[in-house]
């Protein structure tokens, strides 16, 4: 063992020793996937890293990935009793270290070797159910989407004996994991390796778009008795202002996937939006050599939706923030972006706790010289595809589900960010996949959720 490895080991053991091992384990309640946080920390303290890895991955197949990118400071670590006393236990890095150790020792992913756990257990915050793996169910289930939620659902259903097939609209695994998270946040080689291991035994059909290449009626004709929709949100919201067709205007996906923009081509960028995606875009531009990166947002710091850590990381990279700015027009010279004009805004609080903005008037407008504009104001579901299949949507365009993740169509479930607005995390997607698998199993075996 090298000196660095020994230092990491000692640090992990000392951090695990700090855990108070609370009787009611509030940290566990803060994990959407229901990981037994107190148990895996106790096992780390004993030096049982294999046991810790098994404990994590039996409840979260994406445990290592979450150990890198999960906002645990607002979930399990926020609930940690030590947080109230001063410094919370560093759950995120303990989880990451245990699973990195598991990979180094060749133990593999516990989610793929469940026979080591005699009684299988789906732990979901607020819904814990025990079940025995059942072989020979002979039921067929289709999962639409090869992101964290879809893969998790497929893994649990396969473990329960179902024949599962995944249909993915792109040509890649992982959904937003591989097509939206920049390289400075997660090691891409590790990410691809984890995804390949998780899906190695799952039949996946790529380039199959729900509502176009595959429909509910076609899937039922093929004998699928249950369907889980985990398609995600892929339709980018755009700015309805002039100048959007100028050279130098990009979508956030084009930046994060590196499909169009050329590093070194631009010097001064404006990023429109203040969510986590906007922070990722800003960081990517800085890493790509853009000299000045400015983030513009219609609200104040209070309304910013990006996690605090993401904002702090952007600030540390030199990103500049401008609040109360409504984009009015993108200006250009010779077909290229030269500036962007804003209206100065004011936040209006509404009775239901929501907020809106209004312009202060033309006399407060201002123009900022830039040569690049990136929109990062969110994504919508592909509403027309779901509506055409008879799937009910709410006014915001999200698929309507009940507490069991059932849609208005029998045997069709849905989860992930296509069912909710706001920031959505990998661990919440995993939790939805588990819940859907559990309730679909109950529905197929007993005739009800």
Short mmCIF file of C-alpha atoms in Angstrom, two decimals:
data_model
loop_
_atom_site.label_atom_id
_atom_site.label_comp_id
_atom_site.label_asym_id
_atom_site.label_seq_id
_atom_site.Cartn_x
_atom_site.Cartn_y
_atom_site.Cartn_z
CA UNK A 1 0.00 0.00 0.00
CA UNK A 2 1.41 3.39 -1.01
CA UNK A 3 1.65 6.29 1.38
CA UNK A 4 -1.24 8.05 -0.34
CA UNK A 5 -3.46 4.95 -0.12
CA UNK A 6 -2.58 4.48 3.54
CA UNK A 7 -3.48 8.09 4.23
CA UNK A 8 -6.86 7.67 2.51
CA UNK A 9 -7.54 4.50 4.48
CA UNK A 10 -6.66 6.13 7.78
CA UNK A 11 -8.75 9.19 6.93
CA UNK A 12 -11.77 7.02 6.09
CA UNK A 13 -11.47 5.02 9.30
CA UNK A 14 -11.18 8.19 11.38
CA UNK A 15 -14.15 9.80 9.64
CA UNK A 16 -16.24 6.65 10.14
CA UNK A 17 -15.24 6.68 13.82
CA UNK A 18 -16.84 10.13 14.16
CA UNK A 19 -20.27 8.70 13.29
CA UNK A 20 -22.58 8.71 16.32
CA UNK A 21 -24.50 5.64 15.09
CA UNK A 22 -27.82 7.27 15.93
CA UNK A 23 -30.64 4.91 16.86
CA UNK A 24 -33.09 6.42 14.36
CA UNK A 25 -30.39 7.16 11.72
CA UNK A 26 -31.67 10.46 10.28
CA UNK A 27 -29.02 10.19 7.56
CA UNK A 28 -30.78 7.09 6.21
CA UNK A 29 -34.07 8.97 6.07
CA UNK A 30 -32.37 11.66 4.01
CA UNK A 31 -31.32 9.24 1.26
CA UNK A 32 -33.97 8.95 -1.48
CA UNK A 33 -32.62 5.50 -2.39
CA UNK A 34 -32.90 4.30 1.21
CA UNK A 35 -29.23 3.34 1.65
CA UNK A 36 -28.51 2.13 5.19
CA UNK A 37 -25.96 4.87 5.70
CA UNK A 38 -25.32 4.17 9.37
CA UNK A 39 -24.69 0.49 8.62
CA UNK A 40 -22.15 1.01 5.84
CA UNK A 41 -20.29 3.59 7.93
CA UNK A 42 -20.19 1.12 10.83
CA UNK A 43 -18.74 -1.52 8.50
CA UNK A 44 -16.10 0.92 7.25
CA UNK A 45 -15.12 1.62 10.85
CA UNK A 46 -14.61 -2.12 11.31
CA UNK A 47 -12.49 -2.24 8.15
CA UNK A 48 -15.12 -4.31 6.31
CA UNK A 49 -15.11 -2.44 3.00
CA UNK A 50 -16.66 -5.34 1.11
CA UNK A 51 -19.60 -5.36 3.50
CA UNK A 52 -19.90 -1.59 3.16
CA UNK A 53 -19.95 -1.86 -0.63
CA UNK A 54 -22.63 -4.57 -0.51
CA UNK A 55 -24.74 -2.46 1.83
CA UNK A 56 -24.57 0.55 -0.48
CA UNK A 57 -25.13 -1.18 -3.80
CA UNK A 58 -27.94 -3.46 -2.78
CA UNK A 59 -29.98 -0.27 -2.48
CA UNK A 60 -28.29 1.90 -5.10
CA UNK A 61 -26.72 0.26 -8.17
CA UNK A 62 -25.31 3.69 -9.05
CA UNK A 63 -23.59 3.97 -5.66
CA UNK A 64 -20.12 4.82 -6.99
CA UNK A 65 -21.45 7.40 -9.43
CA UNK A 66 -23.54 8.98 -6.66
CA UNK A 67 -20.47 8.96 -4.44
CA UNK A 68 -18.94 11.38 -6.93
CA UNK A 69 -21.81 13.65 -8.02
CA UNK A 70 -24.62 13.29 -5.47
CA UNK A 71 -25.51 16.53 -3.60
CA UNK A 72 -25.39 14.69 -0.30
CA UNK A 73 -24.86 17.95 1.56
CA UNK A 74 -28.56 18.65 0.90
CA UNK A 75 -29.72 15.06 1.51
CA UNK A 76 -28.19 12.52 3.93
CA UNK A 77 -25.45 14.84 5.22
CA UNK A 78 -28.01 17.58 5.85
CA UNK A 79 -29.86 15.16 8.15
CA UNK A 80 -26.70 14.06 9.97
CA UNK A 81 -26.88 14.70 13.72
CA UNK A 82 -23.25 15.85 13.67
CA UNK A 83 -24.33 18.58 11.26
CA UNK A 84 -26.26 20.18 14.12
CA UNK A 85 -23.21 19.85 16.36
CA UNK A 86 -20.81 21.37 13.86
CA UNK A 87 -19.44 19.26 10.99
CA UNK A 88 -21.52 16.48 9.38
CA UNK A 89 -19.97 13.12 8.61
CA UNK A 90 -18.46 13.14 5.12
CA UNK A 91 -20.89 10.46 3.92
CA UNK A 92 -20.31 11.16 0.24
CA UNK A 93 -16.57 10.51 0.31
CA UNK A 94 -16.94 7.51 2.63
CA UNK A 95 -19.35 5.99 0.13
CA UNK A 96 -17.02 6.78 -2.74
CA UNK A 97 -13.98 5.34 -0.95
CA UNK A 98 -15.76 2.10 -0.03
CA UNK A 99 -16.85 1.51 -3.62
CA UNK A 100 -13.54 2.53 -5.18
CA UNK A 101 -11.92 0.00 -2.84
CA UNK A 102 -14.43 -2.60 -4.01
CA UNK A 103 -13.47 -1.97 -7.63
CA UNK A 104 -9.74 -2.10 -6.86
CA UNK A 105 -10.17 -5.41 -5.05
CA UNK A 106 -12.19 -6.83 -7.95
CA UNK A 107 -15.38 -7.39 -5.97
CA UNK A 108 -17.56 -5.85 -8.67
CA UNK A 109 -20.93 -4.22 -8.23
CA UNK A 110 -23.11 -5.79 -5.53
CA UNK A 111 -26.16 -4.87 -7.59
CA UNK A 112 -25.07 -7.55 -10.07
CA UNK A 113 -24.31 -10.22 -7.47
CA UNK A 114 -27.30 -10.19 -5.17
CA UNK A 115 -27.02 -13.84 -4.22
CA UNK A 116 -24.62 -12.70 -1.48
CA UNK A 117 -27.63 -11.12 0.26
CA UNK A 118 -29.92 -13.93 1.50
CA UNK A 119 -33.08 -11.83 1.77
CA UNK A 120 -33.45 -9.17 -0.88
CA UNK A 121 -34.62 -5.82 0.26
CA UNK A 122 -35.82 -2.77 -1.58
CA UNK A 123 -35.26 0.18 0.72
CA UNK A 124 -37.09 3.32 -0.25
CA UNK A 125 -37.37 6.32 2.01
CA UNK A 126 -40.76 5.89 3.64
CA UNK A 127 -41.50 2.56 1.94
CA UNK A 128 -39.48 -0.50 2.95
CA UNK A 129 -40.53 -3.87 1.56
CA UNK A 130 -38.88 -7.27 1.81
CA UNK A 131 -39.17 -9.86 -0.92
CA UNK A 132 -37.48 -13.04 -2.06
CA UNK A 133 -36.06 -13.18 -5.59
CA UNK A 134 -38.53 -15.07 -7.74
CA UNK A 135 -37.37 -17.02 -10.75
CA UNK A 136 -39.62 -17.99 -13.61
CA UNK A 137 -42.12 -15.15 -13.38
CA UNK A 138 -42.12 -15.26 -17.19
CA UNK A 139 -43.50 -11.75 -17.26
CA UNK A 140 -42.17 -9.34 -19.88
CA UNK A 141 -41.50 -5.72 -19.01
CA UNK A 142 -40.34 -2.90 -21.28
CA UNK A 143 -38.28 -0.03 -19.89
CA UNK A 144 -38.15 3.14 -21.98
CA UNK A 145 -34.91 5.00 -21.36
CA UNK A 146 -31.39 3.84 -20.46
CA UNK A 147 -30.69 6.48 -17.84
CA UNK A 148 -30.25 5.84 -14.10
CA UNK A 149 -33.97 5.41 -13.43
CA UNK A 150 -34.59 3.03 -16.32
CA UNK A 151 -31.49 0.93 -15.68
CA UNK A 152 -32.28 0.67 -11.96
CA UNK A 153 -35.84 -0.45 -12.64
CA UNK A 154 -34.63 -3.01 -15.17
CA UNK A 155 -32.03 -4.43 -12.76
CA UNK A 156 -34.52 -4.93 -9.94
CA UNK A 157 -37.14 -6.45 -12.22
CA UNK A 158 -34.57 -8.81 -13.72
CA UNK A 159 -33.54 -9.83 -10.21
CA UNK A 160 -37.19 -10.68 -9.54
CA UNK A 161 -37.24 -13.00 -12.52
CA UNK A 162 -38.85 -10.82 -15.18
CA UNK A 163 -37.78 -10.67 -18.80
CA UNK A 164 -36.75 -7.05 -19.24
CA UNK A 165 -35.82 -5.12 -22.37
CA UNK A 166 -34.69 -1.50 -22.51
CA UNK A 167 -35.51 0.86 -25.38
CA UNK A 168 -33.29 3.95 -25.67
CA UNK A 169 -33.83 6.86 -28.07
CA UNK A 170 -30.14 7.80 -28.35
CA UNK A 171 -27.15 5.64 -29.14
CA UNK A 172 -25.62 5.85 -25.68
CA UNK A 173 -26.19 4.62 -22.14
CA UNK A 174 -26.71 6.85 -19.13
CA UNK A 175 -29.06 9.59 -20.29
CA UNK A 176 -27.97 12.92 -18.82
CA UNK A 177 -25.09 11.19 -17.05
CA UNK A 178 -23.21 10.83 -20.32
CA UNK A 179 -24.90 13.60 -22.29
CA UNK A 180 -25.09 16.40 -19.79
CA UNK A 181 -22.52 16.10 -17.01
CA UNK A 182 -19.13 17.63 -17.88
CA UNK A 183 -15.84 15.83 -17.49
CA UNK A 184 -14.64 18.06 -14.65
CA UNK A 185 -17.43 16.68 -12.44
CA UNK A 186 -16.96 12.97 -13.09
CA UNK A 187 -14.34 10.72 -14.69
CA UNK A 188 -15.82 9.62 -17.99
CA UNK A 189 -13.90 6.33 -18.17
CA UNK A 190 -15.23 5.33 -14.75
CA UNK A 191 -18.74 6.39 -15.74
CA UNK A 192 -18.75 4.33 -18.95
CA UNK A 193 -17.24 1.35 -17.14
CA UNK A 194 -19.97 1.44 -14.48
CA UNK A 195 -22.76 1.77 -17.05
CA UNK A 196 -21.44 -1.11 -19.15
CA UNK A 197 -21.15 -3.36 -16.10
CA UNK A 198 -24.68 -2.53 -14.96
CA UNK A 199 -26.23 -3.20 -18.36
CA UNK A 200 -24.06 -6.10 -19.51
CA UNK A 201 -26.86 -8.64 -19.06
CA UNK A 202 -29.73 -6.38 -20.14
CA UNK A 203 -31.06 -6.38 -23.73
CA UNK A 204 -30.97 -2.78 -24.96
CA UNK A 205 -32.42 -1.47 -28.23
CA UNK A 206 -30.81 1.84 -29.18
CA UNK A 207 -32.25 4.55 -31.43
CA UNK A 208 -35.82 3.69 -30.48
CA UNK A 209 -37.85 6.81 -29.70
CA UNK A 210 -41.02 6.36 -27.70
CA UNK A 211 -44.05 7.49 -29.64
CA UNK A 212 -42.27 7.19 -32.98
CA UNK A 213 -40.35 3.93 -33.29
CA UNK A 214 -42.15 2.23 -30.41
CA UNK A 215 -45.69 2.72 -29.14
CA UNK A 216 -47.71 1.38 -26.24
CA UNK A 217 -49.88 -0.70 -28.53
CA UNK A 218 -46.86 -2.19 -30.30
CA UNK A 219 -45.20 -3.10 -27.00
CA UNK A 220 -48.36 -4.80 -25.76
CA UNK A 221 -48.63 -6.73 -29.02
CA UNK A 222 -45.07 -7.95 -28.42
CA UNK A 223 -46.21 -9.40 -25.11
CA UNK A 224 -44.94 -6.78 -22.67
CA UNK A 225 -47.19 -6.82 -19.62
CA UNK A 226 -45.70 -3.80 -17.91
CA UNK A 227 -44.03 -0.64 -19.20
CA UNK A 228 -41.85 1.83 -17.30
CA UNK A 229 -41.34 5.24 -18.90
CA UNK A 230 -38.05 6.85 -17.90
CA UNK A 231 -37.44 8.92 -21.00
CA UNK A 232 -36.18 12.03 -19.29
CA UNK A 233 -36.53 15.56 -20.63
CA UNK A 234 -34.72 16.28 -23.87
CA UNK A 235 -36.53 19.24 -25.42
CA UNK A 236 -34.49 22.32 -24.59
CA UNK A 237 -36.26 25.52 -23.68
CA UNK A 238 -35.25 28.39 -25.93
CA UNK A 239 -35.26 32.17 -25.74
CA UNK A 240 -37.98 33.87 -27.77
CA UNK A 241 -35.81 36.83 -28.71
CA UNK A 242 -34.21 38.11 -31.90
CA UNK A 243 -30.69 37.07 -32.85
CA UNK A 244 -31.04 33.42 -31.96
CA UNK A 245 -29.76 32.34 -35.38
CA UNK A 246 -26.47 34.23 -35.19
CA UNK A 247 -23.13 32.43 -35.24
CA UNK A 248 -22.09 32.09 -31.61
CA UNK A 249 -25.47 31.13 -30.14
CA UNK A 250 -25.52 27.64 -28.65
CA UNK A 251 -27.71 25.35 -26.59
CA UNK A 252 -26.38 23.91 -23.35
CA UNK A 253 -26.36 20.41 -24.85
CA UNK A 254 -24.07 21.55 -27.66
CA UNK A 255 -21.61 22.85 -25.09
CA UNK A 256 -21.77 19.93 -22.67
CA UNK A 257 -21.48 17.26 -25.37
CA UNK A 258 -18.86 19.18 -27.36
CA UNK A 259 -20.78 18.69 -30.58
CA UNK A 260 -20.51 22.15 -32.10
CA UNK A 261 -18.50 24.78 -30.33
CA UNK A 262 -14.77 25.01 -30.93
CA UNK A 263 -12.44 25.58 -27.99
CA UNK A 264 -10.52 28.81 -28.39
CA UNK A 265 -13.09 30.26 -30.80
CA UNK A 266 -14.75 32.61 -28.29
CA UNK A 267 -13.41 35.01 -25.67
CA UNK A 268 -16.44 36.38 -23.82
CA UNK A 269 -19.56 34.32 -23.14
CA UNK A 270 -23.00 34.95 -21.70
CA UNK A 271 -24.75 31.98 -20.09
CA UNK A 272 -28.49 32.49 -19.65
CA UNK A 273 -29.91 30.65 -16.64
CA UNK A 274 -28.95 29.90 -13.05
CA UNK A 275 -29.59 26.21 -12.50
CA UNK A 276 -27.10 23.38 -12.13
CA UNK A 277 -26.89 22.99 -15.91
CA UNK A 278 -25.93 26.66 -16.26
CA UNK A 279 -23.15 26.14 -13.71
CA UNK A 280 -21.93 23.10 -15.65
CA UNK A 281 -21.95 25.12 -18.87
CA UNK A 282 -20.03 27.97 -17.23
CA UNK A 283 -17.41 25.57 -15.88
CA UNK A 284 -17.08 23.87 -19.26
CA UNK A 285 -16.52 27.22 -20.99
CA UNK A 286 -13.84 28.20 -18.47
CA UNK A 287 -12.13 24.84 -18.99
CA UNK A 288 -12.39 25.37 -22.75
CA UNK A 289 -10.41 28.59 -22.61
CA UNK A 290 -13.13 31.26 -22.74
CA UNK A 291 -11.55 34.30 -21.11
CA UNK A 292 -14.68 35.75 -19.51
CA UNK A 293 -17.80 33.81 -18.58
CA UNK A 294 -20.85 35.73 -17.38
CA UNK A 295 -24.02 34.15 -15.99
CA UNK A 296 -27.20 36.22 -16.37
CA UNK A 297 -30.40 35.46 -14.45
CA UNK A 298 -33.84 37.09 -14.33
CA UNK A 299 -34.14 36.80 -10.53
CA UNK A 300 -32.00 37.43 -7.48
CA UNK A 301 -29.63 35.15 -5.58
CA UNK A 302 -32.63 33.98 -3.57
CA UNK A 303 -34.29 32.52 -6.68
CA UNK A 304 -31.18 30.82 -8.09
CA UNK A 305 -31.90 27.08 -8.32
CA UNK A 306 -28.32 25.82 -8.63
CA UNK A 307 -26.99 24.03 -5.57
CA UNK A 308 -24.79 26.13 -3.32
CA UNK A 309 -21.73 24.00 -4.01
CA UNK A 310 -22.19 24.36 -7.77
CA UNK A 311 -22.41 28.13 -7.43
CA UNK A 312 -19.32 28.25 -5.23
CA UNK A 313 -17.38 26.13 -7.70
CA UNK A 314 -18.34 28.53 -10.50
CA UNK A 315 -17.30 31.55 -8.45
CA UNK A 316 -13.95 29.96 -7.67
CA UNK A 317 -13.41 29.43 -11.40
CA UNK A 318 -13.88 33.16 -11.97
CA UNK A 319 -17.42 33.08 -13.37
CA UNK A 320 -19.20 36.43 -12.98
CA UNK A 321 -22.89 36.60 -12.00
CA UNK A 322 -25.43 39.24 -13.02
CA UNK A 323 -28.86 39.18 -11.40
CA UNK A 324 -32.19 40.79 -12.39
CA UNK A 325 -31.50 40.66 -16.12
CA UNK A 326 -34.15 39.68 -18.70
CA UNK A 327 -32.66 38.87 -22.15
CA UNK A 328 -34.26 41.14 -24.76
CA UNK A 329 -32.19 40.67 -27.92
CA UNK A 330 -28.95 39.14 -29.17
CA UNK A 331 -27.08 41.63 -31.33
CA UNK A 332 -24.69 40.80 -34.12
CA UNK A 333 -22.23 42.10 -36.68
CA UNK A 334 -21.45 40.26 -39.90
CA UNK A 335 -23.70 37.36 -38.86
CA UNK A 336 -21.83 36.81 -35.59
CA UNK A 337 -22.79 37.58 -32.01
CA UNK A 338 -21.42 40.92 -30.81
CA UNK A 339 -23.54 41.77 -27.77
CA UNK A 340 -26.69 40.96 -25.83
CA UNK A 341 -29.26 43.46 -24.59
CA UNK A 342 -31.14 43.05 -21.30
CA UNK A 343 -34.08 44.60 -19.51
CA UNK A 344 -33.53 45.26 -15.83
CA UNK A 345 -36.07 43.22 -13.86
CA UNK A 346 -37.84 43.23 -10.52
CA UNK A 347 -38.96 40.14 -8.62
CA UNK A 348 -42.66 39.92 -7.75
CA UNK A 349 -43.63 37.58 -4.93
CA UNK A 350 -46.91 35.69 -5.33
CA UNK A 351 -49.30 34.48 -2.64
CA UNK A 352 -48.58 30.78 -3.20
CA UNK A 353 -44.87 31.26 -2.55
CA UNK A 354 -44.01 31.36 -6.25
CA UNK A 355 -42.33 34.32 -7.88
CA UNK A 356 -42.37 36.20 -11.16
CA UNK A 357 -40.51 39.13 -12.68
CA UNK A 358 -41.40 42.31 -14.48
CA UNK A 359 -39.34 44.81 -16.44
CA UNK A 360 -38.44 48.14 -14.86
CA UNK A 361 -38.79 49.85 -18.24
CA UNK A 362 -36.67 50.67 -21.27
CA UNK A 363 -34.77 53.40 -19.43
CA UNK A 364 -33.06 50.69 -17.38
CA UNK A 365 -32.04 48.49 -20.33
CA UNK A 366 -28.36 47.68 -20.72
CA UNK A 367 -26.17 46.02 -23.36
CA UNK A 368 -23.25 43.70 -22.69
CA UNK A 369 -20.54 43.07 -25.32
CA UNK A 370 -19.95 39.34 -25.80
CA UNK A 371 -19.22 36.98 -28.70
CA UNK A 372 -21.02 33.88 -27.44
CA UNK A 373 -24.45 33.13 -25.93
CA UNK A 374 -25.47 29.82 -24.34
CA UNK A 375 -29.05 29.14 -23.26
CA UNK A 376 -29.36 26.96 -20.15
CA UNK A 377 -32.91 27.62 -18.99
CA UNK A 378 -34.13 24.06 -18.65
CA UNK A 379 -35.73 21.19 -20.52
CA UNK A 380 -39.27 20.09 -21.31
CA UNK A 381 -40.73 16.67 -21.94
CA UNK A 382 -41.60 15.85 -25.53
CA UNK A 383 -45.25 16.45 -24.77
CA UNK A 384 -46.67 15.63 -28.18
CA UNK A 385 -45.22 12.12 -28.09
CA UNK A 386 -46.85 11.30 -24.76
CA UNK A 387 -50.15 12.99 -25.56
CA UNK A 388 -50.43 10.98 -28.77
CA UNK A 389 -50.15 7.81 -26.68
CA UNK A 390 -52.97 8.91 -24.40
CA UNK A 391 -50.70 9.58 -21.42
CA UNK A 392 -51.97 12.30 -19.11
CA UNK A 393 -49.78 15.37 -18.62
CA UNK A 394 -50.12 18.16 -16.07
CA UNK A 395 -50.21 21.87 -17.06
CA UNK A 396 -46.41 22.08 -16.84
CA UNK A 397 -46.04 19.21 -19.31
CA UNK A 398 -44.92 16.49 -16.90
CA UNK A 399 -46.37 12.98 -16.92
CA UNK A 400 -48.97 12.60 -14.17
CA UNK A 401 -48.32 9.69 -11.77
CA UNK A 402 -49.78 8.59 -8.45
CA UNK A 403 -47.93 7.54 -5.29
CA UNK A 404 -47.12 4.20 -6.95
CA UNK A 405 -45.72 5.91 -10.10
CA UNK A 406 -48.69 4.59 -12.09
CA UNK A 407 -49.94 6.68 -15.01
CA UNK A 408 -53.54 6.97 -16.16
CA UNK A 409 -53.00 3.91 -18.38
CA UNK A 410 -53.05 0.47 -16.70
CA UNK A 411 -49.69 -1.34 -16.63
CA UNK A 412 -47.82 1.87 -17.57
CA UNK A 413 -45.58 3.47 -14.94
CA UNK A 414 -43.35 6.54 -15.19
CA UNK A 415 -40.55 8.12 -13.17
CA UNK A 416 -37.48 10.30 -13.24
CA UNK A 417 -37.39 13.95 -14.21
CA UNK A 418 -40.16 13.56 -16.79
CA UNK A 419 -42.60 13.42 -13.87
CA UNK A 420 -41.26 16.38 -11.87
CA UNK A 421 -40.13 19.94 -12.29
CA UNK A 422 -37.01 21.53 -10.85
CA UNK A 423 -33.61 19.98 -10.22
CA UNK A 424 -33.55 16.19 -10.37
CA UNK A 425 -30.71 14.06 -9.07
CA UNK A 426 -29.33 10.65 -9.99
CA UNK A 427 -30.21 9.26 -6.56
CA UNK A 428 -33.84 10.39 -6.93
CA UNK A 429 -33.95 8.77 -10.37
CA UNK A 430 -32.63 5.56 -8.81
CA UNK A 431 -35.29 5.78 -6.09
CA UNK A 432 -38.02 6.12 -8.72
CA UNK A 433 -36.66 3.11 -10.61
CA UNK A 434 -36.80 1.03 -7.43
CA UNK A 435 -40.31 2.16 -6.55
CA UNK A 436 -41.54 1.45 -10.06
CA UNK A 437 -40.01 -2.05 -10.03
CA UNK A 438 -41.57 -2.83 -6.66
CA UNK A 439 -45.07 -1.61 -7.55
CA UNK A 440 -44.97 -3.11 -11.03
CA UNK A 441 -44.04 -6.44 -9.44
CA UNK A 442 -46.99 -6.16 -7.05
CA UNK A 443 -49.31 -5.24 -9.90
CA UNK A 444 -48.22 -8.10 -12.15
CA UNK A 445 -48.21 -10.74 -9.41
CA UNK A 446 -51.20 -9.72 -7.35
CA UNK A 447 -53.28 -7.53 -9.62
CA UNK A 448 -52.68 -4.28 -7.78
CA UNK A 449 -49.98 -1.89 -6.56
#
